[in-house]
C-alpha cells in the first residue's frame, strides 16, 4: 500500500542519513587537523585509519551523486543531520554548509595519500549543490509560468480569477530566493578562507571550482571578486580555472576585439552573462573603498600583480559589454 511504501522510503532515508552522519564523524578529526600527525607516523594503526577514512570518502561520494541530494531534509549537506520535513520540496531551505566546511578542512589537512579522495568528495558535494540549485531554478521557472498563465486567464476572464494561486506562486518564489541567498552568505567566508595562500593546493583548487560553478549562480558579483583574487594564484591550474570563469584565459593580444564572445558567461551561458552584475557593482565589490582590517577581504590593491592584470582585463570586458557605453 501507499503507507507501506512511504514507511520504507523513510526508513531508507534514515539509514542513508545515519551513514552520512557516521562518515562525517570519522572525518571530523582530520578536518580539524587533529589526526594529521597520526596519519603520518607510518604505524599499522595509522594505515587502518587511512583505510577507514578512504571508505568514508567513498560513502560521501556515493550519497552526493545519488538522488539523496534532493531530499528536502538536507541531511547530505548538514553532516547527516535531518531538518524538519518540509511541506513542499520547492520551499526547503538550502542554507547549511556543514558538510562543505568539513570536507574543505579535510582537503587542507588530509594525509597526502588521501588528499585526492578528499578532493573527489568535495567535487561530488559541489555537484549535489548544483543539482539542487538547478532543481529549485526549474521549480521557480515553472511557478513563474503558472503566474503568467494565471494573469493571462484573469485578463481574458476576470470573473473566473482564482486569487489564491498568485499568492502561492509568490510565496514559493520568495522561499527559493531566501534559501539560495542564505547559502551564498554561508559559502562566502568558507570559500575565502579556503582561497588563502597558506592553504593547500587542493583547498584553493576546490575554492576556484566552487566559485565558478556554484557561487556564480547565487551571487555573481562576489563570485567574480573571489575569482579575480584567485586568478593570481601561484598554482597554474587554480589561476587558469579562475581566468576561464572570468573569460580572460587567452594570452594578451588574442582577445583584442571586445566582442560578445569574450563576455564571461559562466554557468547558464548567455543568459547568465545577460544577468551579470553591472560594471558599477563589480567596481564597488572588487575595487571598492578601504574596509576595516578585521575580517577584511582582499581588494584590488591587495591582489598579486597577476591577479590585478586579469582583473583589469575582466573589468574592461564588463565595461565595454554594457549597452550604456554605446548610448
XYZ file of C-alpha atoms in Angstrom:
327
model
C 0.000 0.000 0.000
C 0.948 3.659 -0.201
C 1.639 3.920 3.535
C 3.985 0.892 3.417
C 5.943 2.444 0.554
C 6.211 5.734 2.430
C 7.430 3.968 5.560
C 10.010 2.018 3.555
C 11.276 5.163 1.892
C 11.517 6.928 5.236
C 13.497 4.015 6.724
C 15.844 4.091 3.732
C 16.262 7.851 4.043
C 17.002 7.459 7.746
C 19.642 4.780 7.065
C 21.336 6.958 4.465
C 21.334 9.926 6.848
C 22.875 7.787 9.598
C 25.539 6.551 7.177
C 26.355 10.137 6.292
C 26.496 11.085 9.964
C 28.902 8.229 10.805
C 31.186 9.020 7.889
C 31.359 12.701 8.849
C 32.060 11.816 12.491
C 35.053 9.725 11.395
C 36.363 12.522 9.155
C 35.878 15.312 11.721
C 39.295 14.905 13.461
C 41.062 15.083 10.099
C 39.098 18.195 9.129
C 40.197 19.943 12.314
C 43.817 18.810 11.875
C 43.858 16.569 14.941
C 44.738 13.337 13.124
C 47.426 14.673 10.748
C 50.332 13.568 12.922
C 48.818 10.133 13.483
C 48.329 9.622 9.763
C 51.968 10.371 9.004
C 53.740 8.129 11.504
C 53.567 5.012 9.293
C 52.274 2.655 12.009
C 49.833 -0.162 11.401
C 47.159 1.780 13.319
C 47.593 4.816 11.081
C 47.245 2.635 7.976
C 43.976 1.265 9.335
C 42.767 4.806 9.971
C 43.639 5.754 6.399
C 41.675 2.773 5.069
C 38.674 3.726 7.206
C 38.768 7.350 6.056
C 39.116 6.193 2.469
C 35.866 4.250 2.902
C 34.184 7.290 4.458
C 35.087 9.451 1.464
C 33.538 6.751 -0.700
C 30.301 6.944 1.309
C 30.138 10.729 0.921
C 30.821 10.500 -2.836
C 28.147 7.844 -3.343
C 25.479 9.730 -1.405
C 26.334 13.066 -3.025
C 25.991 11.583 -6.512
C 22.639 9.956 -5.753
C 19.119 11.352 -5.527
C 19.667 11.592 -1.776
C 20.948 15.101 -2.523
C 17.397 16.139 -3.472
C 15.931 15.044 -0.154
C 14.218 18.101 1.310
C 15.569 17.467 4.798
C 19.117 18.296 3.606
C 20.928 15.581 5.604
C 23.637 15.346 2.942
C 24.605 18.996 3.407
C 24.441 19.002 7.225
C 26.712 16.065 8.124
C 23.775 13.661 8.295
C 21.535 15.819 10.480
C 17.979 15.995 9.161
C 15.918 19.157 9.177
C 12.202 19.050 9.898
C 10.286 17.599 6.987
C 9.352 20.441 4.595
C 5.782 20.786 3.448
C 6.926 21.248 -0.147
C 10.207 20.378 -1.851
C 10.128 23.786 -3.539
C 10.323 25.520 -0.176
C 13.064 23.593 1.623
C 15.913 25.757 2.865
C 19.338 25.102 1.352
C 21.467 27.214 3.677
C 23.664 24.767 5.566
C 27.326 24.240 4.656
C 28.370 21.918 7.488
C 29.450 19.089 5.189
C 31.255 21.520 2.899
C 33.152 23.005 5.853
C 34.125 19.501 6.965
C 35.406 18.484 3.518
C 37.274 21.743 2.903
C 39.059 21.103 6.198
C 39.886 17.584 5.037
C 41.233 18.916 1.734
C 43.638 21.124 3.701
C 44.675 18.700 6.440
C 44.354 15.223 4.977
C 47.385 12.955 4.529
C 48.935 13.224 1.080
C 47.802 9.718 0.111
C 44.146 10.557 0.772
C 44.065 14.163 -0.396
C 42.741 13.179 -3.871
C 39.904 11.325 -2.147
C 39.008 14.414 -0.106
C 39.051 16.490 -3.300
C 36.850 13.927 -5.042
C 34.331 14.094 -2.187
C 34.317 17.906 -2.433
C 33.684 17.682 -6.182
C 30.805 15.259 -5.596
C 29.275 17.577 -2.977
C 29.653 20.517 -5.363
C 27.735 18.541 -7.986
C 24.995 17.850 -5.427
C 24.647 21.557 -4.590
C 24.473 22.436 -8.287
C 21.757 19.823 -8.885
C 19.651 21.193 -6.038
C 20.068 24.800 -7.207
C 19.128 23.769 -10.762
C 16.100 21.915 -9.404
C 14.995 24.993 -7.470
C 15.562 27.202 -10.519
C 13.397 24.892 -12.633
C 10.678 24.932 -9.992
C 10.831 28.708 -9.837
C 10.532 28.959 -13.617
C 7.519 26.643 -13.621
C 5.917 28.787 -10.895
C 6.545 31.907 -12.943
C 4.974 30.235 -15.971
C 1.939 29.398 -13.840
C 1.781 33.002 -12.688
C 1.883 34.261 -16.288
C -0.815 31.800 -17.335
C -2.975 32.823 -14.384
C -2.521 36.510 -15.235
C -3.486 35.812 -18.846
C -6.629 33.991 -17.705
C -7.544 36.920 -15.464
C -7.252 39.314 -18.401
C -9.366 37.029 -20.581
C -11.999 36.367 -17.911
C -11.607 38.451 -14.723
C -14.801 36.931 -13.217
C -13.145 33.471 -13.097
C -9.948 34.632 -11.368
C -8.561 32.473 -8.583
C -6.714 34.866 -6.294
C -5.011 32.141 -4.250
C -2.684 30.849 -6.965
C -0.624 34.032 -7.451
C -0.082 34.242 -3.703
C 1.203 30.652 -3.640
C 3.496 31.378 -6.589
C 4.951 34.476 -4.950
C 5.439 32.723 -1.616
C 7.291 29.757 -3.122
C 9.488 32.016 -5.274
C 10.411 34.082 -2.205
C 11.238 30.904 -0.270
C 13.587 29.750 -3.010
C 15.342 33.124 -3.226
C 15.722 33.316 0.555
C 17.235 29.818 0.620
C 19.842 30.482 -2.037
C 20.727 33.898 -0.624
C 21.360 32.254 2.724
C 23.542 29.663 1.017
C 25.667 32.322 -0.680
C 26.164 34.121 2.641
C 27.294 30.848 4.225
C 29.610 29.964 1.345
C 31.462 33.277 1.077
C 33.560 33.097 4.283
C 34.197 29.396 3.691
C 35.491 29.926 0.139
C 37.566 32.971 1.047
C 39.176 31.018 3.866
C 39.915 28.103 1.518
C 41.488 30.517 -1.001
C 44.157 31.860 1.341
C 47.699 31.449 0.044
C 48.745 29.369 3.053
C 46.081 26.764 2.263
C 46.910 23.602 0.342
C 46.649 23.486 -3.432
C 43.658 21.117 -3.216
C 41.817 23.585 -0.974
C 42.459 26.538 -3.308
C 41.569 24.439 -6.339
C 38.264 23.453 -4.753
C 37.556 27.108 -3.891
C 38.065 28.086 -7.529
C 35.716 25.355 -8.756
C 33.034 26.134 -6.185
C 33.203 29.837 -7.032
C 32.944 29.233 -10.776
C 30.261 26.538 -10.712
C 28.110 27.293 -7.655
C 28.700 30.738 -6.139
C 28.409 32.285 -9.617
C 24.792 31.069 -9.762
C 23.973 32.552 -6.370
C 25.956 35.792 -6.110
C 27.831 36.615 -9.287
C 29.430 39.875 -8.106
C 31.055 38.249 -5.063
C 31.946 35.200 -7.163
C 33.760 37.467 -9.618
C 35.580 39.150 -6.718
C 36.861 35.817 -5.443
C 37.767 34.589 -8.935
C 39.703 37.793 -9.629
C 41.714 37.148 -6.467
C 42.365 33.509 -7.448
C 43.472 34.488 -10.954
C 46.793 35.454 -9.371
C 47.277 32.141 -7.543
C 50.748 30.602 -7.684
C 49.349 27.313 -8.983
C 48.740 27.281 -12.743
C 45.651 25.064 -12.524
C 43.957 27.251 -9.910
C 44.587 30.517 -11.715
C 43.555 29.030 -15.077
C 40.170 27.902 -13.673
C 39.647 31.431 -12.325
C 40.681 33.076 -15.593
C 38.447 30.788 -17.647
C 35.472 31.658 -15.427
C 36.287 35.354 -15.887
C 36.768 34.966 -19.642
C 40.367 36.221 -19.663
C 42.260 32.956 -20.088
C 43.669 33.913 -23.508
C 47.070 35.494 -23.881
C 47.146 39.273 -24.075
C 46.646 40.225 -27.718
C 44.463 37.237 -28.579
C 41.355 38.981 -27.229
C 41.875 42.417 -28.798
C 38.293 42.511 -30.029
C 35.991 43.225 -27.085
C 33.051 41.432 -28.635
C 30.204 39.477 -27.100
C 32.035 36.164 -27.383
C 34.544 37.439 -24.826
C 31.928 38.243 -22.193
C 32.328 35.764 -19.334
C 29.258 33.595 -19.496
C 29.697 31.313 -16.515
C 27.090 28.616 -15.829
C 23.985 29.189 -17.852
C 25.714 30.576 -20.950
C 24.433 33.786 -22.472
C 21.541 34.086 -20.021
C 23.999 34.250 -17.133
C 26.067 36.825 -18.990
C 22.998 38.937 -19.641
C 22.084 38.982 -15.944
C 25.646 39.608 -14.747
C 26.148 42.391 -12.219
C 26.704 45.832 -13.750
C 30.150 47.370 -14.137
C 29.422 49.825 -11.300
C 28.561 46.987 -8.910
C 31.642 44.992 -9.918
C 33.879 48.022 -9.408
C 32.420 48.570 -5.942
C 32.847 44.919 -4.908
C 36.278 44.265 -6.443
C 37.988 47.655 -6.170
C 35.786 49.387 -3.601
C 36.924 51.503 -0.712
C 39.130 50.524 2.174
C 37.389 48.463 4.835
C 38.362 47.740 8.445
C 41.319 45.386 8.793
C 39.329 42.878 10.850
C 37.694 40.225 8.636
C 38.676 42.299 5.618
C 38.563 40.563 2.256
C 41.327 41.412 -0.237
C 40.546 44.222 -2.656
C 42.176 45.016 -5.975
C 45.047 46.899 -4.300
C 45.897 43.758 -2.273
C 45.909 41.376 -5.253
C 49.040 39.827 -6.719
C 50.179 41.635 -9.850
C 48.990 38.680 -11.981
C 45.539 38.966 -10.440
C 45.496 42.717 -10.980
C 46.257 42.234 -14.689
C 43.478 39.650 -15.099
C 41.064 41.820 -13.111
C 41.709 44.878 -15.287
C 41.030 42.863 -18.432
C 37.855 41.417 -16.921
C 36.576 44.835 -15.858
C 37.305 46.263 -19.308
C 35.329 43.432 -20.902
C 32.490 44.114 -18.489
C 32.521 47.850 -19.193
C 32.515 47.510 -22.971
C 29.834 44.811 -22.903
C 27.273 47.187 -21.349
C 24.806 48.756 -23.749
C 25.007 52.083 -21.912
C 28.571 52.521 -23.167
C 27.270 52.777 -26.718
C 24.423 55.146 -25.856
